[in-house]
């Protein structure tokens, strides 16, 4: 039986509050560097400001420039931030191949929120291009790095994809995992309706 999932895969995840704080702290770090005379003056925050303003082409240009800066002038953390910004900007510009390349670089970040958001957006790209198996794998990779509601959404989107693939058991497993994590009443209601329509529930942890 195919689950009656009508949810469309949404727009890219919004960066988590904690991730936004990371960028804000990075702005402060850049300002301190300007006063202290650090060797690097990385405009990563400018790229995020451009993204927030909907100036995706500008964000891409800035982030790309930072990403390709010499190793002597940029650290790995800044390069991963720039990779994510470039990837997200390229996604919004519908340049999916370019977006995936930068986002895959961002998945190497030690910051789990950044790498998780990168995997989630890669999942959206694969889904957009009809690569459903890869989309599911990317959403599950995101779920292993994200927390709270974004983790719950990762499992839910994986369920949507697995349902499209006809993998009802996997879809039910991911629905159960999503339900156990979310506090979003609307999402819980949707999951309850979809589980009841199938007549069975796969226990959390039954599929890895």
mmCIF file with all atom_site columns, C-alpha atoms in Angstrom:
data_model
loop_
_atom_site.group_PDB
_atom_site.id
_atom_site.type_symbol
_atom_site.label_atom_id
_atom_site.label_alt_id
_atom_site.label_comp_id
_atom_site.label_asym_id
_atom_site.label_entity_id
_atom_site.label_seq_id
_atom_site.pdbx_PDB_ins_code
_atom_site.Cartn_x
_atom_site.Cartn_y
_atom_site.Cartn_z
_atom_site.occupancy
_atom_site.B_iso_or_equiv
_atom_site.pdbx_formal_charge
_atom_site.auth_seq_id
_atom_site.auth_comp_id
_atom_site.auth_asym_id
_atom_site.auth_atom_id
_atom_site.pdbx_PDB_model_num
ATOM 1   C CA . UNK A 1 1   ? 0.000  0.000  0.000   1.00 0.00 ? 1   UNK A CA 1
ATOM 2   C CA . UNK A 1 2   ? 1.288  3.489  -0.859  1.00 0.00 ? 2   UNK A CA 1
ATOM 3   C CA . UNK A 1 3   ? 0.803  6.016  1.902   1.00 0.00 ? 3   UNK A CA 1
ATOM 4   C CA . UNK A 1 4   ? -1.452 8.938  1.101   1.00 0.00 ? 4   UNK A CA 1
ATOM 5   C CA . UNK A 1 5   ? 1.272  11.530 1.586   1.00 0.00 ? 5   UNK A CA 1
ATOM 6   C CA . UNK A 1 6   ? 0.333  14.733 -0.178  1.00 0.00 ? 6   UNK A CA 1
ATOM 7   C CA . UNK A 1 7   ? 3.054  16.899 1.325   1.00 0.00 ? 7   UNK A CA 1
ATOM 8   C CA . UNK A 1 8   ? 5.314  18.551 -1.213  1.00 0.00 ? 8   UNK A CA 1
ATOM 9   C CA . UNK A 1 9   ? 9.005  18.788 -0.458  1.00 0.00 ? 9   UNK A CA 1
ATOM 10  C CA . UNK A 1 10  ? 9.439  22.375 0.796   1.00 0.00 ? 10  UNK A CA 1
ATOM 11  C CA . UNK A 1 11  ? 11.873 25.148 0.050   1.00 0.00 ? 11  UNK A CA 1
ATOM 12  C CA . UNK A 1 12  ? 15.373 24.788 1.543   1.00 0.00 ? 12  UNK A CA 1
ATOM 13  C CA . UNK A 1 13  ? 15.602 24.647 5.291   1.00 0.00 ? 13  UNK A CA 1
ATOM 14  C CA . UNK A 1 14  ? 16.030 27.942 7.012   1.00 0.00 ? 14  UNK A CA 1
ATOM 15  C CA . UNK A 1 15  ? 19.270 27.934 8.992   1.00 0.00 ? 15  UNK A CA 1
ATOM 16  C CA . UNK A 1 16  ? 18.635 26.985 12.606  1.00 0.00 ? 16  UNK A CA 1
ATOM 17  C CA . UNK A 1 17  ? 18.677 29.653 15.303  1.00 0.00 ? 17  UNK A CA 1
ATOM 18  C CA . UNK A 1 18  ? 21.919 28.228 16.625  1.00 0.00 ? 18  UNK A CA 1
ATOM 19  C CA . UNK A 1 19  ? 23.438 28.362 13.149  1.00 0.00 ? 19  UNK A CA 1
ATOM 20  C CA . UNK A 1 20  ? 22.334 31.986 12.754  1.00 0.00 ? 20  UNK A CA 1
ATOM 21  C CA . UNK A 1 21  ? 24.023 32.728 16.076  1.00 0.00 ? 21  UNK A CA 1
ATOM 22  C CA . UNK A 1 22  ? 27.168 31.156 14.684  1.00 0.00 ? 22  UNK A CA 1
ATOM 23  C CA . UNK A 1 23  ? 27.091 33.566 11.761  1.00 0.00 ? 23  UNK A CA 1
ATOM 24  C CA . UNK A 1 24  ? 26.385 36.503 14.081  1.00 0.00 ? 24  UNK A CA 1
ATOM 25  C CA . UNK A 1 25  ? 29.364 35.547 16.241  1.00 0.00 ? 25  UNK A CA 1
ATOM 26  C CA . UNK A 1 26  ? 31.430 35.308 13.083  1.00 0.00 ? 26  UNK A CA 1
ATOM 27  C CA . UNK A 1 27  ? 30.502 38.921 12.259  1.00 0.00 ? 27  UNK A CA 1
ATOM 28  C CA . UNK A 1 28  ? 31.851 39.966 15.644  1.00 0.00 ? 28  UNK A CA 1
ATOM 29  C CA . UNK A 1 29  ? 35.013 37.947 15.030  1.00 0.00 ? 29  UNK A CA 1
ATOM 30  C CA . UNK A 1 30  ? 35.581 39.732 11.702  1.00 0.00 ? 30  UNK A CA 1
ATOM 31  C CA . UNK A 1 31  ? 35.141 43.118 13.361  1.00 0.00 ? 31  UNK A CA 1
ATOM 32  C CA . UNK A 1 32  ? 37.632 42.190 16.064  1.00 0.00 ? 32  UNK A CA 1
ATOM 33  C CA . UNK A 1 33  ? 40.067 41.113 13.386  1.00 0.00 ? 33  UNK A CA 1
ATOM 34  C CA . UNK A 1 34  ? 39.743 44.454 11.652  1.00 0.00 ? 34  UNK A CA 1
ATOM 35  C CA . UNK A 1 35  ? 40.769 46.231 14.848  1.00 0.00 ? 35  UNK A CA 1
ATOM 36  C CA . UNK A 1 36  ? 43.389 43.686 15.872  1.00 0.00 ? 36  UNK A CA 1
ATOM 37  C CA . UNK A 1 37  ? 45.025 43.473 12.452  1.00 0.00 ? 37  UNK A CA 1
ATOM 38  C CA . UNK A 1 38  ? 44.317 39.812 11.674  1.00 0.00 ? 38  UNK A CA 1
ATOM 39  C CA . UNK A 1 39  ? 45.721 38.517 8.416   1.00 0.00 ? 39  UNK A CA 1
ATOM 40  C CA . UNK A 1 40  ? 42.322 37.574 7.036   1.00 0.00 ? 40  UNK A CA 1
ATOM 41  C CA . UNK A 1 41  ? 39.293 39.781 6.386   1.00 0.00 ? 41  UNK A CA 1
ATOM 42  C CA . UNK A 1 42  ? 36.664 37.302 5.271   1.00 0.00 ? 42  UNK A CA 1
ATOM 43  C CA . UNK A 1 43  ? 33.305 38.785 4.156   1.00 0.00 ? 43  UNK A CA 1
ATOM 44  C CA . UNK A 1 44  ? 31.290 35.626 4.865   1.00 0.00 ? 44  UNK A CA 1
ATOM 45  C CA . UNK A 1 45  ? 28.581 37.542 6.783   1.00 0.00 ? 45  UNK A CA 1
ATOM 46  C CA . UNK A 1 46  ? 28.032 39.740 3.717   1.00 0.00 ? 46  UNK A CA 1
ATOM 47  C CA . UNK A 1 47  ? 26.989 36.650 1.774   1.00 0.00 ? 47  UNK A CA 1
ATOM 48  C CA . UNK A 1 48  ? 24.429 35.693 4.424   1.00 0.00 ? 48  UNK A CA 1
ATOM 49  C CA . UNK A 1 49  ? 23.081 39.228 4.554   1.00 0.00 ? 49  UNK A CA 1
ATOM 50  C CA . UNK A 1 50  ? 22.637 39.127 0.781   1.00 0.00 ? 50  UNK A CA 1
ATOM 51  C CA . UNK A 1 51  ? 20.813 35.774 1.085   1.00 0.00 ? 51  UNK A CA 1
ATOM 52  C CA . UNK A 1 52  ? 18.466 37.198 3.704   1.00 0.00 ? 52  UNK A CA 1
ATOM 53  C CA . UNK A 1 53  ? 17.775 40.162 1.398   1.00 0.00 ? 53  UNK A CA 1
ATOM 54  C CA . UNK A 1 54  ? 16.957 37.857 -1.504  1.00 0.00 ? 54  UNK A CA 1
ATOM 55  C CA . UNK A 1 55  ? 20.025 38.981 -3.452  1.00 0.00 ? 55  UNK A CA 1
ATOM 56  C CA . UNK A 1 56  ? 21.040 35.460 -4.391  1.00 0.00 ? 56  UNK A CA 1
ATOM 57  C CA . UNK A 1 57  ? 23.362 36.322 -7.283  1.00 0.00 ? 57  UNK A CA 1
ATOM 58  C CA . UNK A 1 58  ? 25.299 38.738 -5.094  1.00 0.00 ? 58  UNK A CA 1
ATOM 59  C CA . UNK A 1 59  ? 25.436 36.199 -2.259  1.00 0.00 ? 59  UNK A CA 1
ATOM 60  C CA . UNK A 1 60  ? 26.799 33.598 -4.659  1.00 0.00 ? 60  UNK A CA 1
ATOM 61  C CA . UNK A 1 61  ? 29.526 35.922 -5.978  1.00 0.00 ? 61  UNK A CA 1
ATOM 62  C CA . UNK A 1 62  ? 30.667 36.876 -2.479  1.00 0.00 ? 62  UNK A CA 1
ATOM 63  C CA . UNK A 1 63  ? 30.590 33.337 -1.096  1.00 0.00 ? 63  UNK A CA 1
ATOM 64  C CA . UNK A 1 64  ? 32.346 31.921 -4.170  1.00 0.00 ? 64  UNK A CA 1
ATOM 65  C CA . UNK A 1 65  ? 35.131 34.483 -3.817  1.00 0.00 ? 65  UNK A CA 1
ATOM 66  C CA . UNK A 1 66  ? 35.619 33.587 -0.161  1.00 0.00 ? 66  UNK A CA 1
ATOM 67  C CA . UNK A 1 67  ? 35.501 29.853 -0.837  1.00 0.00 ? 67  UNK A CA 1
ATOM 68  C CA . UNK A 1 68  ? 38.256 30.065 -3.446  1.00 0.00 ? 68  UNK A CA 1
ATOM 69  C CA . UNK A 1 69  ? 40.488 32.355 -1.371  1.00 0.00 ? 69  UNK A CA 1
ATOM 70  C CA . UNK A 1 70  ? 44.061 31.101 -0.735  1.00 0.00 ? 70  UNK A CA 1
ATOM 71  C CA . UNK A 1 71  ? 44.525 28.776 2.226   1.00 0.00 ? 71  UNK A CA 1
ATOM 72  C CA . UNK A 1 72  ? 46.755 31.375 3.867   1.00 0.00 ? 72  UNK A CA 1
ATOM 73  C CA . UNK A 1 73  ? 43.881 33.841 4.143   1.00 0.00 ? 73  UNK A CA 1
ATOM 74  C CA . UNK A 1 74  ? 40.954 31.625 5.176   1.00 0.00 ? 74  UNK A CA 1
ATOM 75  C CA . UNK A 1 75  ? 40.433 28.827 7.685   1.00 0.00 ? 75  UNK A CA 1
ATOM 76  C CA . UNK A 1 76  ? 38.443 25.649 7.149   1.00 0.00 ? 76  UNK A CA 1
ATOM 77  C CA . UNK A 1 77  ? 35.500 26.893 9.224   1.00 0.00 ? 77  UNK A CA 1
ATOM 78  C CA . UNK A 1 78  ? 35.171 30.008 7.046   1.00 0.00 ? 78  UNK A CA 1
ATOM 79  C CA . UNK A 1 79  ? 35.514 27.946 3.882   1.00 0.00 ? 79  UNK A CA 1
ATOM 80  C CA . UNK A 1 80  ? 32.665 25.655 4.993   1.00 0.00 ? 80  UNK A CA 1
ATOM 81  C CA . UNK A 1 81  ? 30.484 28.666 5.816   1.00 0.00 ? 81  UNK A CA 1
ATOM 82  C CA . UNK A 1 82  ? 31.236 30.111 2.391   1.00 0.00 ? 82  UNK A CA 1
ATOM 83  C CA . UNK A 1 83  ? 30.541 26.762 0.708   1.00 0.00 ? 83  UNK A CA 1
ATOM 84  C CA . UNK A 1 84  ? 27.107 26.550 2.351   1.00 0.00 ? 84  UNK A CA 1
ATOM 85  C CA . UNK A 1 85  ? 26.248 30.142 1.411   1.00 0.00 ? 85  UNK A CA 1
ATOM 86  C CA . UNK A 1 86  ? 27.365 29.596 -2.190  1.00 0.00 ? 86  UNK A CA 1
ATOM 87  C CA . UNK A 1 87  ? 25.441 26.338 -2.392  1.00 0.00 ? 87  UNK A CA 1
ATOM 88  C CA . UNK A 1 88  ? 22.238 27.783 -0.969  1.00 0.00 ? 88  UNK A CA 1
ATOM 89  C CA . UNK A 1 89  ? 22.470 30.835 -3.238  1.00 0.00 ? 89  UNK A CA 1
ATOM 90  C CA . UNK A 1 90  ? 23.046 28.630 -6.288  1.00 0.00 ? 90  UNK A CA 1
ATOM 91  C CA . UNK A 1 91  ? 20.078 26.450 -5.293  1.00 0.00 ? 91  UNK A CA 1
ATOM 92  C CA . UNK A 1 92  ? 17.827 29.484 -5.128  1.00 0.00 ? 92  UNK A CA 1
ATOM 93  C CA . UNK A 1 93  ? 19.136 30.490 -8.550  1.00 0.00 ? 93  UNK A CA 1
ATOM 94  C CA . UNK A 1 94  ? 18.194 26.966 -9.758  1.00 0.00 ? 94  UNK A CA 1
ATOM 95  C CA . UNK A 1 95  ? 21.805 26.176 -10.603 1.00 0.00 ? 95  UNK A CA 1
ATOM 96  C CA . UNK A 1 96  ? 21.504 22.721 -9.115  1.00 0.00 ? 96  UNK A CA 1
ATOM 97  C CA . UNK A 1 97  ? 24.780 21.171 -10.263 1.00 0.00 ? 97  UNK A CA 1
ATOM 98  C CA . UNK A 1 98  ? 26.765 24.102 -8.907  1.00 0.00 ? 98  UNK A CA 1
ATOM 99  C CA . UNK A 1 99  ? 24.723 24.139 -5.715  1.00 0.00 ? 99  UNK A CA 1
ATOM 100 C CA . UNK A 1 100 ? 25.345 20.468 -5.057  1.00 0.00 ? 100 UNK A CA 1
ATOM 101 C CA . UNK A 1 101 ? 29.091 20.859 -5.534  1.00 0.00 ? 101 UNK A CA 1
ATOM 102 C CA . UNK A 1 102 ? 29.385 23.598 -2.912  1.00 0.00 ? 102 UNK A CA 1
ATOM 103 C CA . UNK A 1 103 ? 26.937 21.960 -0.515  1.00 0.00 ? 103 UNK A CA 1
ATOM 104 C CA . UNK A 1 104 ? 28.873 18.699 -0.623  1.00 0.00 ? 104 UNK A CA 1
ATOM 105 C CA . UNK A 1 105 ? 31.915 20.674 0.494   1.00 0.00 ? 105 UNK A CA 1
ATOM 106 C CA . UNK A 1 106 ? 29.875 22.183 3.335   1.00 0.00 ? 106 UNK A CA 1
ATOM 107 C CA . UNK A 1 107 ? 28.906 18.712 4.588   1.00 0.00 ? 107 UNK A CA 1
ATOM 108 C CA . UNK A 1 108 ? 32.509 18.333 5.715   1.00 0.00 ? 108 UNK A CA 1
ATOM 109 C CA . UNK A 1 109 ? 32.040 21.000 8.378   1.00 0.00 ? 109 UNK A CA 1
ATOM 110 C CA . UNK A 1 110 ? 32.558 20.000 12.005  1.00 0.00 ? 110 UNK A CA 1
ATOM 111 C CA . UNK A 1 111 ? 29.495 22.133 12.820  1.00 0.00 ? 111 UNK A CA 1
ATOM 112 C CA . UNK A 1 112 ? 26.627 19.648 12.772  1.00 0.00 ? 112 UNK A CA 1
ATOM 113 C CA . UNK A 1 113 ? 23.990 22.307 12.122  1.00 0.00 ? 113 UNK A CA 1
ATOM 114 C CA . UNK A 1 114 ? 25.813 23.565 9.048   1.00 0.00 ? 114 UNK A CA 1
ATOM 115 C CA . UNK A 1 115 ? 26.572 20.113 7.659   1.00 0.00 ? 115 UNK A CA 1
ATOM 116 C CA . UNK A 1 116 ? 23.029 18.941 8.423   1.00 0.00 ? 116 UNK A CA 1
ATOM 117 C CA . UNK A 1 117 ? 21.459 21.902 6.632   1.00 0.00 ? 117 UNK A CA 1
ATOM 118 C CA . UNK A 1 118 ? 23.800 21.238 3.693   1.00 0.00 ? 118 UNK A CA 1
ATOM 119 C CA . UNK A 1 119 ? 22.694 17.591 3.481   1.00 0.00 ? 119 UNK A CA 1
ATOM 120 C CA . UNK A 1 120 ? 19.039 18.642 3.713   1.00 0.00 ? 120 UNK A CA 1
ATOM 121 C CA . UNK A 1 121 ? 19.407 21.028 0.785   1.00 0.00 ? 121 UNK A CA 1
ATOM 122 C CA . UNK A 1 122 ? 21.228 18.336 -1.209  1.00 0.00 ? 122 UNK A CA 1
ATOM 123 C CA . UNK A 1 123 ? 18.172 16.166 -0.551  1.00 0.00 ? 123 UNK A CA 1
ATOM 124 C CA . UNK A 1 124 ? 15.970 18.886 -2.015  1.00 0.00 ? 124 UNK A CA 1
ATOM 125 C CA . UNK A 1 125 ? 18.170 19.057 -5.114  1.00 0.00 ? 125 UNK A CA 1
ATOM 126 C CA . UNK A 1 126 ? 17.999 15.298 -5.683  1.00 0.00 ? 126 UNK A CA 1
ATOM 127 C CA . UNK A 1 127 ? 14.233 15.377 -5.210  1.00 0.00 ? 127 UNK A CA 1
ATOM 128 C CA . UNK A 1 128 ? 13.897 18.276 -7.629  1.00 0.00 ? 128 UNK A CA 1
ATOM 129 C CA . UNK A 1 129 ? 15.839 16.292 -10.238 1.00 0.00 ? 129 UNK A CA 1
ATOM 130 C CA . UNK A 1 130 ? 13.897 13.076 -9.619  1.00 0.00 ? 130 UNK A CA 1
ATOM 131 C CA . UNK A 1 131 ? 16.779 11.222 -7.949  1.00 0.00 ? 131 UNK A CA 1
ATOM 132 C CA . UNK A 1 132 ? 14.615 9.844  -5.172  1.00 0.00 ? 132 UNK A CA 1
ATOM 133 C CA . UNK A 1 133 ? 16.978 7.247  -3.692  1.00 0.00 ? 133 UNK A CA 1
ATOM 134 C CA . UNK A 1 134 ? 19.699 9.873  -3.352  1.00 0.00 ? 134 UNK A CA 1
ATOM 135 C CA . UNK A 1 135 ? 17.192 12.326 -1.904  1.00 0.00 ? 135 UNK A CA 1
ATOM 136 C CA . UNK A 1 136 ? 16.196 9.865  0.815   1.00 0.00 ? 136 UNK A CA 1
ATOM 137 C CA . UNK A 1 137 ? 19.832 9.139  1.657   1.00 0.00 ? 137 UNK A CA 1
ATOM 138 C CA . UNK A 1 138 ? 20.575 12.852 1.935   1.00 0.00 ? 138 UNK A CA 1
ATOM 139 C CA . UNK A 1 139 ? 17.599 13.491 4.225   1.00 0.00 ? 139 UNK A CA 1
ATOM 140 C CA . UNK A 1 140 ? 18.676 10.628 6.496   1.00 0.00 ? 140 UNK A CA 1
ATOM 141 C CA . UNK A 1 141 ? 22.233 12.001 6.550   1.00 0.00 ? 141 UNK A CA 1
ATOM 142 C CA . UNK A 1 142 ? 20.739 15.351 7.576   1.00 0.00 ? 142 UNK A CA 1
ATOM 143 C CA . UNK A 1 143 ? 18.699 13.708 10.343  1.00 0.00 ? 143 UNK A CA 1
ATOM 144 C CA . UNK A 1 144 ? 21.886 12.301 11.883  1.00 0.00 ? 144 UNK A CA 1
ATOM 145 C CA . UNK A 1 145 ? 23.340 15.793 12.240  1.00 0.00 ? 145 UNK A CA 1
ATOM 146 C CA . UNK A 1 146 ? 20.360 18.046 12.952  1.00 0.00 ? 146 UNK A CA 1
ATOM 147 C CA . UNK A 1 147 ? 18.302 18.253 16.105  1.00 0.00 ? 147 UNK A CA 1
ATOM 148 C CA . UNK A 1 148 ? 14.803 19.223 17.208  1.00 0.00 ? 148 UNK A CA 1
ATOM 149 C CA . UNK A 1 149 ? 12.260 20.202 14.570  1.00 0.00 ? 149 UNK A CA 1
ATOM 150 C CA . UNK A 1 150 ? 14.725 20.137 11.689  1.00 0.00 ? 150 UNK A CA 1
ATOM 151 C CA . UNK A 1 151 ? 15.614 16.542 12.533  1.00 0.00 ? 151 UNK A CA 1
ATOM 152 C CA . UNK A 1 152 ? 11.919 15.679 12.659  1.00 0.00 ? 152 UNK A CA 1
ATOM 153 C CA . UNK A 1 153 ? 11.399 17.336 9.273   1.00 0.00 ? 153 UNK A CA 1
ATOM 154 C CA . UNK A 1 154 ? 14.328 15.419 7.796   1.00 0.00 ? 154 UNK A CA 1
ATOM 155 C CA . UNK A 1 155 ? 12.689 12.131 8.751   1.00 0.00 ? 155 UNK A CA 1
ATOM 156 C CA . UNK A 1 156 ? 9.329  13.336 7.457   1.00 0.00 ? 156 UNK A CA 1
ATOM 157 C CA . UNK A 1 157 ? 10.778 14.339 4.075   1.00 0.00 ? 157 UNK A CA 1
ATOM 158 C CA . UNK A 1 158 ? 12.548 10.980 3.899   1.00 0.00 ? 158 UNK A CA 1
ATOM 159 C CA . UNK A 1 159 ? 9.152  9.360  4.472   1.00 0.00 ? 159 UNK A CA 1
ATOM 160 C CA . UNK A 1 160 ? 7.639  11.411 1.647   1.00 0.00 ? 160 UNK A CA 1
ATOM 161 C CA . UNK A 1 161 ? 10.398 10.268 -0.720  1.00 0.00 ? 161 UNK A CA 1
ATOM 162 C CA . UNK A 1 162 ? 10.259 6.614  0.343   1.00 0.00 ? 162 UNK A CA 1
ATOM 163 C CA . UNK A 1 163 ? 6.511  6.671  -0.165  1.00 0.00 ? 163 UNK A CA 1
ATOM 164 C CA . UNK A 1 164 ? 7.036  7.889  -3.729  1.00 0.00 ? 164 UNK A CA 1
ATOM 165 C CA . UNK A 1 165 ? 9.444  4.989  -4.206  1.00 0.00 ? 165 UNK A CA 1
ATOM 166 C CA . UNK A 1 166 ? 6.772  2.567  -2.964  1.00 0.00 ? 166 UNK A CA 1
ATOM 167 C CA . UNK A 1 167 ? 8.751  1.668  0.181   1.00 0.00 ? 167 UNK A CA 1
ATOM 168 C CA . UNK A 1 168 ? 5.836  1.764  2.626   1.00 0.00 ? 168 UNK A CA 1
ATOM 169 C CA . UNK A 1 169 ? 7.683  0.103  5.521   1.00 0.00 ? 169 UNK A CA 1
ATOM 170 C CA . UNK A 1 170 ? 10.546 2.603  5.363   1.00 0.00 ? 170 UNK A CA 1
ATOM 171 C CA . UNK A 1 171 ? 8.100  5.474  5.018   1.00 0.00 ? 171 UNK A CA 1
ATOM 172 C CA . UNK A 1 172 ? 6.239  4.334  8.123   1.00 0.00 ? 172 UNK A CA 1
ATOM 173 C CA . UNK A 1 173 ? 9.471  3.995  10.072  1.00 0.00 ? 173 UNK A CA 1
ATOM 174 C CA . UNK A 1 174 ? 10.507 7.536  9.235   1.00 0.00 ? 174 UNK A CA 1
ATOM 175 C CA . UNK A 1 175 ? 7.027  8.834  10.065  1.00 0.00 ? 175 UNK A CA 1
ATOM 176 C CA . UNK A 1 176 ? 7.294  7.215  13.498  1.00 0.00 ? 176 UNK A CA 1
ATOM 177 C CA . UNK A 1 177 ? 10.713 8.722  14.087  1.00 0.00 ? 177 UNK A CA 1
ATOM 178 C CA . UNK A 1 178 ? 9.484  12.142 12.982  1.00 0.00 ? 178 UNK A CA 1
ATOM 179 C CA . UNK A 1 179 ? 6.474  11.922 15.281  1.00 0.00 ? 179 UNK A CA 1
ATOM 180 C CA . UNK A 1 180 ? 8.676  11.006 18.249  1.00 0.00 ? 180 UNK A CA 1
ATOM 181 C CA . UNK A 1 181 ? 10.786 14.145 17.731  1.00 0.00 ? 181 UNK A CA 1
ATOM 182 C CA . UNK A 1 182 ? 8.391  16.893 16.687  1.00 0.00 ? 182 UNK A CA 1
ATOM 183 C CA . UNK A 1 183 ? 6.474  19.282 18.907  1.00 0.00 ? 183 UNK A CA 1
ATOM 184 C CA . UNK A 1 184 ? 4.751  20.795 15.902  1.00 0.00 ? 184 UNK A CA 1
ATOM 185 C CA . UNK A 1 185 ? 1.050  20.054 16.384  1.00 0.00 ? 185 UNK A CA 1
ATOM 186 C CA . UNK A 1 186 ? 0.240  20.379 12.676  1.00 0.00 ? 186 UNK A CA 1
ATOM 187 C CA . UNK A 1 187 ? 2.993  17.935 11.711  1.00 0.00 ? 187 UNK A CA 1
ATOM 188 C CA . UNK A 1 188 ? 1.860  15.444 14.361  1.00 0.00 ? 188 UNK A CA 1
ATOM 189 C CA . UNK A 1 189 ? -1.701 15.621 13.071  1.00 0.00 ? 189 UNK A CA 1
ATOM 190 C CA . UNK A 1 190 ? -0.511 14.950 9.530   1.00 0.00 ? 190 UNK A CA 1
ATOM 191 C CA . UNK A 1 191 ? 1.567  11.986 10.660  1.00 0.00 ? 191 UNK A CA 1
ATOM 192 C CA . UNK A 1 192 ? -1.317 10.532 12.711  1.00 0.00 ? 192 UNK A CA 1
ATOM 193 C CA . UNK A 1 193 ? -3.658 10.758 9.719   1.00 0.00 ? 193 UNK A CA 1
ATOM 194 C CA . UNK A 1 194 ? -1.152 9.098  7.399   1.00 0.00 ? 194 UNK A CA 1
ATOM 195 C CA . UNK A 1 195 ? -0.362 6.302  9.869   1.00 0.00 ? 195 UNK A CA 1
ATOM 196 C CA . UNK A 1 196 ? -4.033 5.584  10.507  1.00 0.00 ? 196 UNK A CA 1
ATOM 197 C CA . UNK A 1 197 ? -4.740 5.326  6.796   1.00 0.00 ? 197 UNK A CA 1
ATOM 198 C CA . UNK A 1 198 ? -2.214 2.502  6.451   1.00 0.00 ? 198 UNK A CA 1
ATOM 199 C CA . UNK A 1 199 ? -3.569 0.459  9.350   1.00 0.00 ? 199 UNK A CA 1
ATOM 200 C CA . UNK A 1 200 ? -0.176 -0.315 10.878  1.00 0.00 ? 200 UNK A CA 1
ATOM 201 C CA . UNK A 1 201 ? 2.773  1.375  12.516  1.00 0.00 ? 201 UNK A CA 1
ATOM 202 C CA . UNK A 1 202 ? 6.407  0.345  12.231  1.00 0.00 ? 202 UNK A CA 1
ATOM 203 C CA . UNK A 1 203 ? 8.194  0.671  15.557  1.00 0.00 ? 203 UNK A CA 1
ATOM 204 C CA . UNK A 1 204 ? 10.927 3.277  15.821  1.00 0.00 ? 204 UNK A CA 1
ATOM 205 C CA . UNK A 1 205 ? 14.322 1.704  15.434  1.00 0.00 ? 205 UNK A CA 1
ATOM 206 C CA . UNK A 1 206 ? 13.108 -1.132 13.208  1.00 0.00 ? 206 UNK A CA 1
ATOM 207 C CA . UNK A 1 207 ? 14.931 0.299  10.225  1.00 0.00 ? 207 UNK A CA 1
ATOM 208 C CA . UNK A 1 208 ? 18.429 1.789  10.220  1.00 0.00 ? 208 UNK A CA 1
#
